[in-house]
mmCIF file of C-alpha atoms (C1' of nucleotides) in Angstrom:
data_model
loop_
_atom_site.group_PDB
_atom_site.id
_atom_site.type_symbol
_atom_site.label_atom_id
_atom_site.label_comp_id
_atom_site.label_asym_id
_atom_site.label_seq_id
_atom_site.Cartn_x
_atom_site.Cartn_y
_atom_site.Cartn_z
ATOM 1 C CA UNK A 810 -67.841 -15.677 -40.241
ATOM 2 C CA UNK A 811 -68.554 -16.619 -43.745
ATOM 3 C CA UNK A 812 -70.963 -19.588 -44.642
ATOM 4 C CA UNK A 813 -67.918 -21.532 -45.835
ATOM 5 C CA UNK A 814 -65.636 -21.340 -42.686
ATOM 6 C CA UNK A 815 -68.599 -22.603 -40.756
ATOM 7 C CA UNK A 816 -69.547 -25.309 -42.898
ATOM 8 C CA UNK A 817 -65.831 -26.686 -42.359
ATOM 9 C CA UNK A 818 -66.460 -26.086 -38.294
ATOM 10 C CA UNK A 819 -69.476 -28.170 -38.127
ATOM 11 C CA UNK A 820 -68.015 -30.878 -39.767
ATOM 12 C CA UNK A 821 -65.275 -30.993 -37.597
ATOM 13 C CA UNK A 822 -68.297 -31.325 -34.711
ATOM 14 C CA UNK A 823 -68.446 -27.586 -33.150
ATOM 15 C CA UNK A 824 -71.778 -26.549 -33.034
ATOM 16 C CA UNK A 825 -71.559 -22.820 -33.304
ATOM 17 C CA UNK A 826 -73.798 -20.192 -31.660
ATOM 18 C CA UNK A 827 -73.513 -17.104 -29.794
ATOM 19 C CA UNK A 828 -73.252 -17.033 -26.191
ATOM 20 C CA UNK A 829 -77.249 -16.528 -25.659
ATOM 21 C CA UNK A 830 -77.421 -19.759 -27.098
ATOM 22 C CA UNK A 831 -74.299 -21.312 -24.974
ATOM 23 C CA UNK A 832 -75.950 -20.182 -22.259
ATOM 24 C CA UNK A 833 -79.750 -21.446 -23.283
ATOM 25 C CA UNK A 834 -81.044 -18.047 -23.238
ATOM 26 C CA UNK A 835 -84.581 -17.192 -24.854
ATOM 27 C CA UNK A 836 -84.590 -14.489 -27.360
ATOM 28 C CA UNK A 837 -86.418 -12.103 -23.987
ATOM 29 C CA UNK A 838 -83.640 -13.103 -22.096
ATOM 30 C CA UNK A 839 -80.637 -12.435 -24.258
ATOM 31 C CA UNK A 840 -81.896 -9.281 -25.142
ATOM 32 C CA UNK A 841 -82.224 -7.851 -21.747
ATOM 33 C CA UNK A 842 -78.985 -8.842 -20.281
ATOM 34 C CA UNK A 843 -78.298 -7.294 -23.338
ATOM 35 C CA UNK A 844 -79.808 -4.312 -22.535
ATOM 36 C CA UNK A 845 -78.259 -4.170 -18.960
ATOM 37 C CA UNK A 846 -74.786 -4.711 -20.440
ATOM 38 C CA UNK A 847 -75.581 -1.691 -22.294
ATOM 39 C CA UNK A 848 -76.933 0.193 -19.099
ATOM 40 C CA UNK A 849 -74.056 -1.027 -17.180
ATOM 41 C CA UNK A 850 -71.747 0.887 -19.085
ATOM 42 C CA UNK A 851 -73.311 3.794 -18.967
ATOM 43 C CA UNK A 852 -73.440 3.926 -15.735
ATOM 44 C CA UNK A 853 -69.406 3.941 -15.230
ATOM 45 C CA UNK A 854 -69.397 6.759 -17.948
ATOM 46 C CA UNK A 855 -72.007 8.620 -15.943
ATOM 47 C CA UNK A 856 -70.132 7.990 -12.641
ATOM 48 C CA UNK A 857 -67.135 9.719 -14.228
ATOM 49 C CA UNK A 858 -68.113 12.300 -15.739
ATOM 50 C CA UNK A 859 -70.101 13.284 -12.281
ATOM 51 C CA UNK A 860 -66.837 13.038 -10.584
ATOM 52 C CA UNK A 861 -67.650 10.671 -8.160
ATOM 53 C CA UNK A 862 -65.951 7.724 -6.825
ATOM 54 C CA UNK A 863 -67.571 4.257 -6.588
ATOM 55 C CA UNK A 864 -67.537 4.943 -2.899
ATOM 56 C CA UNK A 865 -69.159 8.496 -3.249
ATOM 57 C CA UNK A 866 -71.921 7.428 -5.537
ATOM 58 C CA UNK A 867 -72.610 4.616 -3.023
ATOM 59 C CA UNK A 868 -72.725 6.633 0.182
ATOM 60 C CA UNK A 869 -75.167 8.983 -2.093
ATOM 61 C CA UNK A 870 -77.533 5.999 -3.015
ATOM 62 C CA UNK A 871 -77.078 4.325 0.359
ATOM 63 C CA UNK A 872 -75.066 1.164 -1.275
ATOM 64 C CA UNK A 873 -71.732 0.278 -0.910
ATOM 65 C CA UNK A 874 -68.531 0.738 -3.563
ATOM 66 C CA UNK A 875 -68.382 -3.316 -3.969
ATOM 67 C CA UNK A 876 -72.324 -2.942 -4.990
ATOM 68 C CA UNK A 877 -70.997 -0.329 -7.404
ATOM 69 C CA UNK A 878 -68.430 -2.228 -8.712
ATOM 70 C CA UNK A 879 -70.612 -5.067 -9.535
ATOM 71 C CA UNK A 880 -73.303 -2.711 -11.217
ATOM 72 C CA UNK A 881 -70.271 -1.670 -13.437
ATOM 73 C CA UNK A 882 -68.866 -4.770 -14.573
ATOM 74 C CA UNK A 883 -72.237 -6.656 -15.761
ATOM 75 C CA UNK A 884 -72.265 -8.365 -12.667
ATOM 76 C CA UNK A 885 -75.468 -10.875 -13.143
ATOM 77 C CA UNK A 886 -76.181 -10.433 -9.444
ATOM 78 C CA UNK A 887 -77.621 -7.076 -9.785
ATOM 79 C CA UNK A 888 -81.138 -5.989 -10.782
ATOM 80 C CA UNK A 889 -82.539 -3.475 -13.307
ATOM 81 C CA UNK A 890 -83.445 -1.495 -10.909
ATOM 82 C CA UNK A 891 -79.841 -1.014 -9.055
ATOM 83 C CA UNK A 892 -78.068 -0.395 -12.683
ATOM 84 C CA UNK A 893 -81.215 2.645 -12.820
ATOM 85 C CA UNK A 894 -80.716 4.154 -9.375
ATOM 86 C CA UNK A 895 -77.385 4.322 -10.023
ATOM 87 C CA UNK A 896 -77.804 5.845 -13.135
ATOM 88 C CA UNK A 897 -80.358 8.551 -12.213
ATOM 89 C CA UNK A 898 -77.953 9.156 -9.093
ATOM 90 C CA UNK A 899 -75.058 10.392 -10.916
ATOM 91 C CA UNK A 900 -77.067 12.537 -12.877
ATOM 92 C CA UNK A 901 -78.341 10.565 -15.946
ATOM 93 C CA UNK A 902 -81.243 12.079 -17.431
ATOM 94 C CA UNK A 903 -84.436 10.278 -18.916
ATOM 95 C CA UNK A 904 -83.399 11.221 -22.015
ATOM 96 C CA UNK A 905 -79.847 9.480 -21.684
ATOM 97 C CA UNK A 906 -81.826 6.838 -20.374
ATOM 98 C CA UNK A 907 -83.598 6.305 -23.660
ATOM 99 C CA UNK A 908 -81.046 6.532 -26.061
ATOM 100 C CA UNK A 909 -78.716 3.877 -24.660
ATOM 101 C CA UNK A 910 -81.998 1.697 -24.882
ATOM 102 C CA UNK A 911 -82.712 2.142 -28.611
ATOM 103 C CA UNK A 912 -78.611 1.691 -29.164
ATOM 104 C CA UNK A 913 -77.156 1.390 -32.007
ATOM 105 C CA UNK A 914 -78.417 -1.999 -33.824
ATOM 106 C CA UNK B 238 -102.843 24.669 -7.252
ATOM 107 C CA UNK B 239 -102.066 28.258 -6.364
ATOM 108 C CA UNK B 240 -100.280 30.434 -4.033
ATOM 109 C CA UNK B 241 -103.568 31.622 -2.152
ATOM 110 C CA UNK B 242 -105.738 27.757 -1.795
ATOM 111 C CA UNK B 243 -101.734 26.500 -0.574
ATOM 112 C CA UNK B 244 -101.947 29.500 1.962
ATOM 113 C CA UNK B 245 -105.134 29.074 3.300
ATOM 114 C CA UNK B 246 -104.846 24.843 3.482
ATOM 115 C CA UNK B 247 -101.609 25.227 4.946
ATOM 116 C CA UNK B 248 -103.347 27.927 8.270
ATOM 117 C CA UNK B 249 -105.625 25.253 8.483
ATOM 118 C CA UNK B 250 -103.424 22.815 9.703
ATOM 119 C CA UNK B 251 -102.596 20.429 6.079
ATOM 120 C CA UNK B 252 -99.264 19.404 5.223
ATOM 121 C CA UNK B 253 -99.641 19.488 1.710
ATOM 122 C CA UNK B 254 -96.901 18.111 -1.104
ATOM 123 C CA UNK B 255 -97.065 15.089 -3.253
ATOM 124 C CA UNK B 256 -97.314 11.355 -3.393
ATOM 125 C CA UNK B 257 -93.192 11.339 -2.586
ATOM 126 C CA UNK B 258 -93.309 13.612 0.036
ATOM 127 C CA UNK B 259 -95.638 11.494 1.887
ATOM 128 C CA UNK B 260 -93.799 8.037 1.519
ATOM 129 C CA UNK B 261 -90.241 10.180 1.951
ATOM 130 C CA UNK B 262 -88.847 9.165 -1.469
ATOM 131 C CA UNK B 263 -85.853 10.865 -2.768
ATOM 132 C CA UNK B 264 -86.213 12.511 -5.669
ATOM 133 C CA UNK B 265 -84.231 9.460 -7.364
ATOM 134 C CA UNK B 266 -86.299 6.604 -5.957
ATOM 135 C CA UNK B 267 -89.807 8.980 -7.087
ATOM 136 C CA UNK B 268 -88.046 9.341 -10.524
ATOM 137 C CA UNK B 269 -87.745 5.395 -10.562
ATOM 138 C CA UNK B 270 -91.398 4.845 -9.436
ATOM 139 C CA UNK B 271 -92.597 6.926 -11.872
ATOM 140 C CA UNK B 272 -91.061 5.001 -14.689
ATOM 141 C CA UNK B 273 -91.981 1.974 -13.367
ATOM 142 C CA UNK B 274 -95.727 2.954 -13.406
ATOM 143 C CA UNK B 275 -94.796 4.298 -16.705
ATOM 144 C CA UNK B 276 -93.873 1.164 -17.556
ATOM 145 C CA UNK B 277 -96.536 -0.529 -15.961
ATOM 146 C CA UNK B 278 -99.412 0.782 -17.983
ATOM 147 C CA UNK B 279 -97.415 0.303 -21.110
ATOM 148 C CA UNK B 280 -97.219 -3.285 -20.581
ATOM 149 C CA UNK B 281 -100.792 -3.729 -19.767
ATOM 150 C CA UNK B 282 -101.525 -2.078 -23.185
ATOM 151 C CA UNK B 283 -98.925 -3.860 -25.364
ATOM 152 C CA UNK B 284 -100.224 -7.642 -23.887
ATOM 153 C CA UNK B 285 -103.812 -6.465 -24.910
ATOM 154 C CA UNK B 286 -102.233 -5.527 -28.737
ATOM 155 C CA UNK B 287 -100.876 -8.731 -28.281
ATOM 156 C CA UNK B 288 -104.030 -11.135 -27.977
ATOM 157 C CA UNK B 289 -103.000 -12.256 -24.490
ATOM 158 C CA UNK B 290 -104.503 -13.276 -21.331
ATOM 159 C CA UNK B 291 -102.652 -12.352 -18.376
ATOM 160 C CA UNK B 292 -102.184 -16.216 -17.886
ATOM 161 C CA UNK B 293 -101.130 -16.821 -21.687
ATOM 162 C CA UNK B 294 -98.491 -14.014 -20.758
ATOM 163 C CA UNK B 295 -97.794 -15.418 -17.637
ATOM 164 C CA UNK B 296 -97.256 -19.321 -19.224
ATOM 165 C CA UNK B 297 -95.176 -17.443 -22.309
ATOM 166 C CA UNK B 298 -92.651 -15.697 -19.685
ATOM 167 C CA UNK B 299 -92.578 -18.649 -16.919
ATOM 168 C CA UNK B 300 -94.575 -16.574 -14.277
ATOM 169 C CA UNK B 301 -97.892 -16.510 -12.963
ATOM 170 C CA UNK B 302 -101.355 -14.861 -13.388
ATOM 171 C CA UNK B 303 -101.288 -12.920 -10.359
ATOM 172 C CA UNK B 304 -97.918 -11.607 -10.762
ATOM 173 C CA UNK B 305 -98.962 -10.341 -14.182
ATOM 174 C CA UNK B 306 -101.876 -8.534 -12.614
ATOM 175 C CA UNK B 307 -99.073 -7.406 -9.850
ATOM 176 C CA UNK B 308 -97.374 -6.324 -12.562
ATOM 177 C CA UNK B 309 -100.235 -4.206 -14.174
ATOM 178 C CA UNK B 310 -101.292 -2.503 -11.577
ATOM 179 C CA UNK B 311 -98.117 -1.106 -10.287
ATOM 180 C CA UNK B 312 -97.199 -3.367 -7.137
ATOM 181 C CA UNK B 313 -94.283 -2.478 -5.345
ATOM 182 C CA UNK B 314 -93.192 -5.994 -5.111
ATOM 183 C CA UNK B 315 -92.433 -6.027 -8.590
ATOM 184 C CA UNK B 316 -89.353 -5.008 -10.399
ATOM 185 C CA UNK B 317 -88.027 -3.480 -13.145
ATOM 186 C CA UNK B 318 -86.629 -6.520 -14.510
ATOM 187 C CA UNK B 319 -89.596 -8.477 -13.916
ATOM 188 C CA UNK B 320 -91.864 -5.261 -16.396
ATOM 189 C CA UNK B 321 -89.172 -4.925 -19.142
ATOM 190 C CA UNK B 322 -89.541 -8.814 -19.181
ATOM 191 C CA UNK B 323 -92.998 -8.762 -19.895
ATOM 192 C CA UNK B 324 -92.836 -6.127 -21.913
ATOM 193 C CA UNK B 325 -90.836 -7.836 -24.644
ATOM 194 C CA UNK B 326 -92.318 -11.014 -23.958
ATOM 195 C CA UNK B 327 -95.485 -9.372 -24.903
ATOM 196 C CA UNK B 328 -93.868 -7.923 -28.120
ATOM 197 C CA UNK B 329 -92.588 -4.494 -27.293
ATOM 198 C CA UNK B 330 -89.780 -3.196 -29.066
ATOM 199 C CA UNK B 331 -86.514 -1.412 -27.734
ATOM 200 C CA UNK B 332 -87.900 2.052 -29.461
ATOM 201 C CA UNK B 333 -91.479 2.070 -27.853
ATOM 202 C CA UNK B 334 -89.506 0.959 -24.529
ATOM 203 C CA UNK B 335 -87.438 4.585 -25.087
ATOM 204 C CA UNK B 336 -90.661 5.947 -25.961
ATOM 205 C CA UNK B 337 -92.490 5.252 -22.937
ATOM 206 C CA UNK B 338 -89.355 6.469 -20.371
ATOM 207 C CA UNK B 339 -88.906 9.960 -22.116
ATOM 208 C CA UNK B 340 -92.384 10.147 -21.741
ATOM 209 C CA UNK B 341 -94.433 13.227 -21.824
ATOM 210 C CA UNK B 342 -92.716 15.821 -19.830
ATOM 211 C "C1'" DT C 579 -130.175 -15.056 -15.674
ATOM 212 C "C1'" DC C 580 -126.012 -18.398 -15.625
ATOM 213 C "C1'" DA C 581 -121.636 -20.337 -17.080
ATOM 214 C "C1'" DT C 582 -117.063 -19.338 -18.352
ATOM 215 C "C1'" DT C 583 -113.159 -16.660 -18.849
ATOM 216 C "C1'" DT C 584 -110.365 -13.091 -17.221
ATOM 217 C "C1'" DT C 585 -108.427 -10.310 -13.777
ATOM 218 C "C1'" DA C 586 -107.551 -8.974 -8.834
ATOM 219 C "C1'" DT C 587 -105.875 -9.834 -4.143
ATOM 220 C "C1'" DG C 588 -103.676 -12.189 -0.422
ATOM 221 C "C1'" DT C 589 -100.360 -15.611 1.416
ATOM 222 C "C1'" DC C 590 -96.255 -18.357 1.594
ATOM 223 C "C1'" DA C 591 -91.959 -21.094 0.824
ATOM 224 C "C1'" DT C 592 -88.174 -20.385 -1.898
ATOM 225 C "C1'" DA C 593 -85.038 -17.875 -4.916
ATOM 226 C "C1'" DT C 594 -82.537 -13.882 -5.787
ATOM 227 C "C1'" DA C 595 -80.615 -9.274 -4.752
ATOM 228 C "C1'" DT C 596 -78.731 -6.410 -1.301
ATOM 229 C "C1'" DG C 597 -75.384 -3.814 1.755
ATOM 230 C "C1'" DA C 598 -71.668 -4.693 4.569
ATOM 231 C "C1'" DC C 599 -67.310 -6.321 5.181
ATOM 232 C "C1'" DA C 600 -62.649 -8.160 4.315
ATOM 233 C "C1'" DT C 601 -59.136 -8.205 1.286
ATOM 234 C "C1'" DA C 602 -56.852 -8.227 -3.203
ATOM 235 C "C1'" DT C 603 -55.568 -5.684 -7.141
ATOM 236 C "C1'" DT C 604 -54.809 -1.675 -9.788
ATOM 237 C "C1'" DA C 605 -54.031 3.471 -10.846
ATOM 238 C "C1'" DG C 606 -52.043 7.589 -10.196
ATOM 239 C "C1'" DC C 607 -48.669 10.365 -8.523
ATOM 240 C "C1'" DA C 608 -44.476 12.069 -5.742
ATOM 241 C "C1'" DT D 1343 -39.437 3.032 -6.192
ATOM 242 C "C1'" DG D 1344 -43.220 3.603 -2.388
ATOM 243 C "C1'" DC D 1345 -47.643 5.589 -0.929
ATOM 244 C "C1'" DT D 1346 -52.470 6.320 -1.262
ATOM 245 C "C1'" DA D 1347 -56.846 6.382 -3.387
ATOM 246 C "C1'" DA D 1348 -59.629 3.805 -6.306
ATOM 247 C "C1'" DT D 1349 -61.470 -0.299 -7.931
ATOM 248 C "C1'" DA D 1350 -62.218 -5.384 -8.065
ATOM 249 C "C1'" DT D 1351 -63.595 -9.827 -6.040
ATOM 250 C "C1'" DG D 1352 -65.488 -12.995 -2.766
ATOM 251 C "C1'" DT D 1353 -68.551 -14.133 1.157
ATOM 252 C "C1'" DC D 1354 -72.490 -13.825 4.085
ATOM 253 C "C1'" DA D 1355 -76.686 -12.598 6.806
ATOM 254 C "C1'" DT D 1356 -80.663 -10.294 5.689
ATOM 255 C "C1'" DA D 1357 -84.078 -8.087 2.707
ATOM 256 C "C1'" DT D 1358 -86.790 -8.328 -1.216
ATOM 257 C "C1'" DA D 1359 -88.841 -10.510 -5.341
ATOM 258 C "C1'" DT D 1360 -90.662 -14.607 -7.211
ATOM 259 C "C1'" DG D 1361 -93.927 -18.347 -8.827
ATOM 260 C "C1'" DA D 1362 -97.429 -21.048 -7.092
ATOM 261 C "C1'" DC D 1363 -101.666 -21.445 -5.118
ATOM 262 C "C1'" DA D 1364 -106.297 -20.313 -3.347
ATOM 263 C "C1'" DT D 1365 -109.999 -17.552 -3.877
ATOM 264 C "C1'" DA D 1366 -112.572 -13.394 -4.840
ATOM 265 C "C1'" DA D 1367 -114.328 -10.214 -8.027
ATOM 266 C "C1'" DA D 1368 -115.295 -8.584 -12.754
ATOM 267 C "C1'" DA D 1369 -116.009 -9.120 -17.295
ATOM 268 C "C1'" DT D 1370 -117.871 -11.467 -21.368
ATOM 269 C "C1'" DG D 1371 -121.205 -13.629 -23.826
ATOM 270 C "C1'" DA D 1372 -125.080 -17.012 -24.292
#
DNA sequence: TCATTTTATGTCATATATGACATATTAGCA
DNA sequence: TGCTAATATGTCATATATGACATAAAATGA
């Protein structure tokens, strides 16, 4: 958006922001659900290209396909840690790990 | 340790393997504690770059003293969400976070 | 030494994450 | 089309993580 577009936006009353700041996120917080967005799709890529269903990878990390699900879709309910498991689980190496984390930006 | 001490140890009666044998982790969940101790130390030395108490941490993240120390000294009570948090609270960036879970080996 | 700050350890009420389950929706294929 | 596996979504009892607090133990410096 260029400076001009939001200058007429504000006028007209929206205050503009990103969704960290919609949802009153610190800078720390943004950036790791950030960061676990980023996870969480890997870990449906990973799933995939292991072959496994959400149901298989479950039984194999003693959780359950709606956990797996949830992991997948950015669900807020699930931790770091889950999104990791599941990760290592179907195969994800260290390596892997560490380039999703860097990313792109 | 070599073939012959594991021979003898093992006539004598020891059970011998590592840290994960003895608590029965799967090679997943000792992959996953390793990083978090990993991850652990690395945030103890990136608040002490950073000038802070464990309680100026603690006050800058919304969390406590003690679970900072928790934090630093690998207690199992803590998660992975909880480390990363403090971790770029305390300044860490993405990069060293990569650097730190490729690690050595 | 002593005083002060920092860090460690233990406990607890509460908050959050979890697997399990039911059930809905979608994909894929005959 | 129908049939079946796969995935999504919601709920709930229980497990686990959390900040707060007290207090102990180290560290730091006068």
């Amino acid at each position: 958006m260029d400076a001009e577009k939001r200058k007429r936006l504000e006028a007209a009353g929206w205050t503009l922001g990103n969704a960290s700041d919609f949802l009153g996120l610190t800078p720390v917080e943004a950036e790791l659900v950030e960061l676990k967005t980023r996870l969480a799709l890997f870990a449906k890529e990973q799933r995939r290209v292991s072959n496994l269903s959400q149901n298989a990878l479950a039984k194999k990390m003693g959780s359950s396909q709606s956990r797996i699900a949830k992991i997948e879709s950015g669900d807020p309910s699930v931790s770091l840690d889950l999104i990791v498991r599941a990760l290592l689980t179907s195969g994800a190496t260290r390596q892997e790990l560490a380039q999703v984390i860097v990313g792109t930006n």
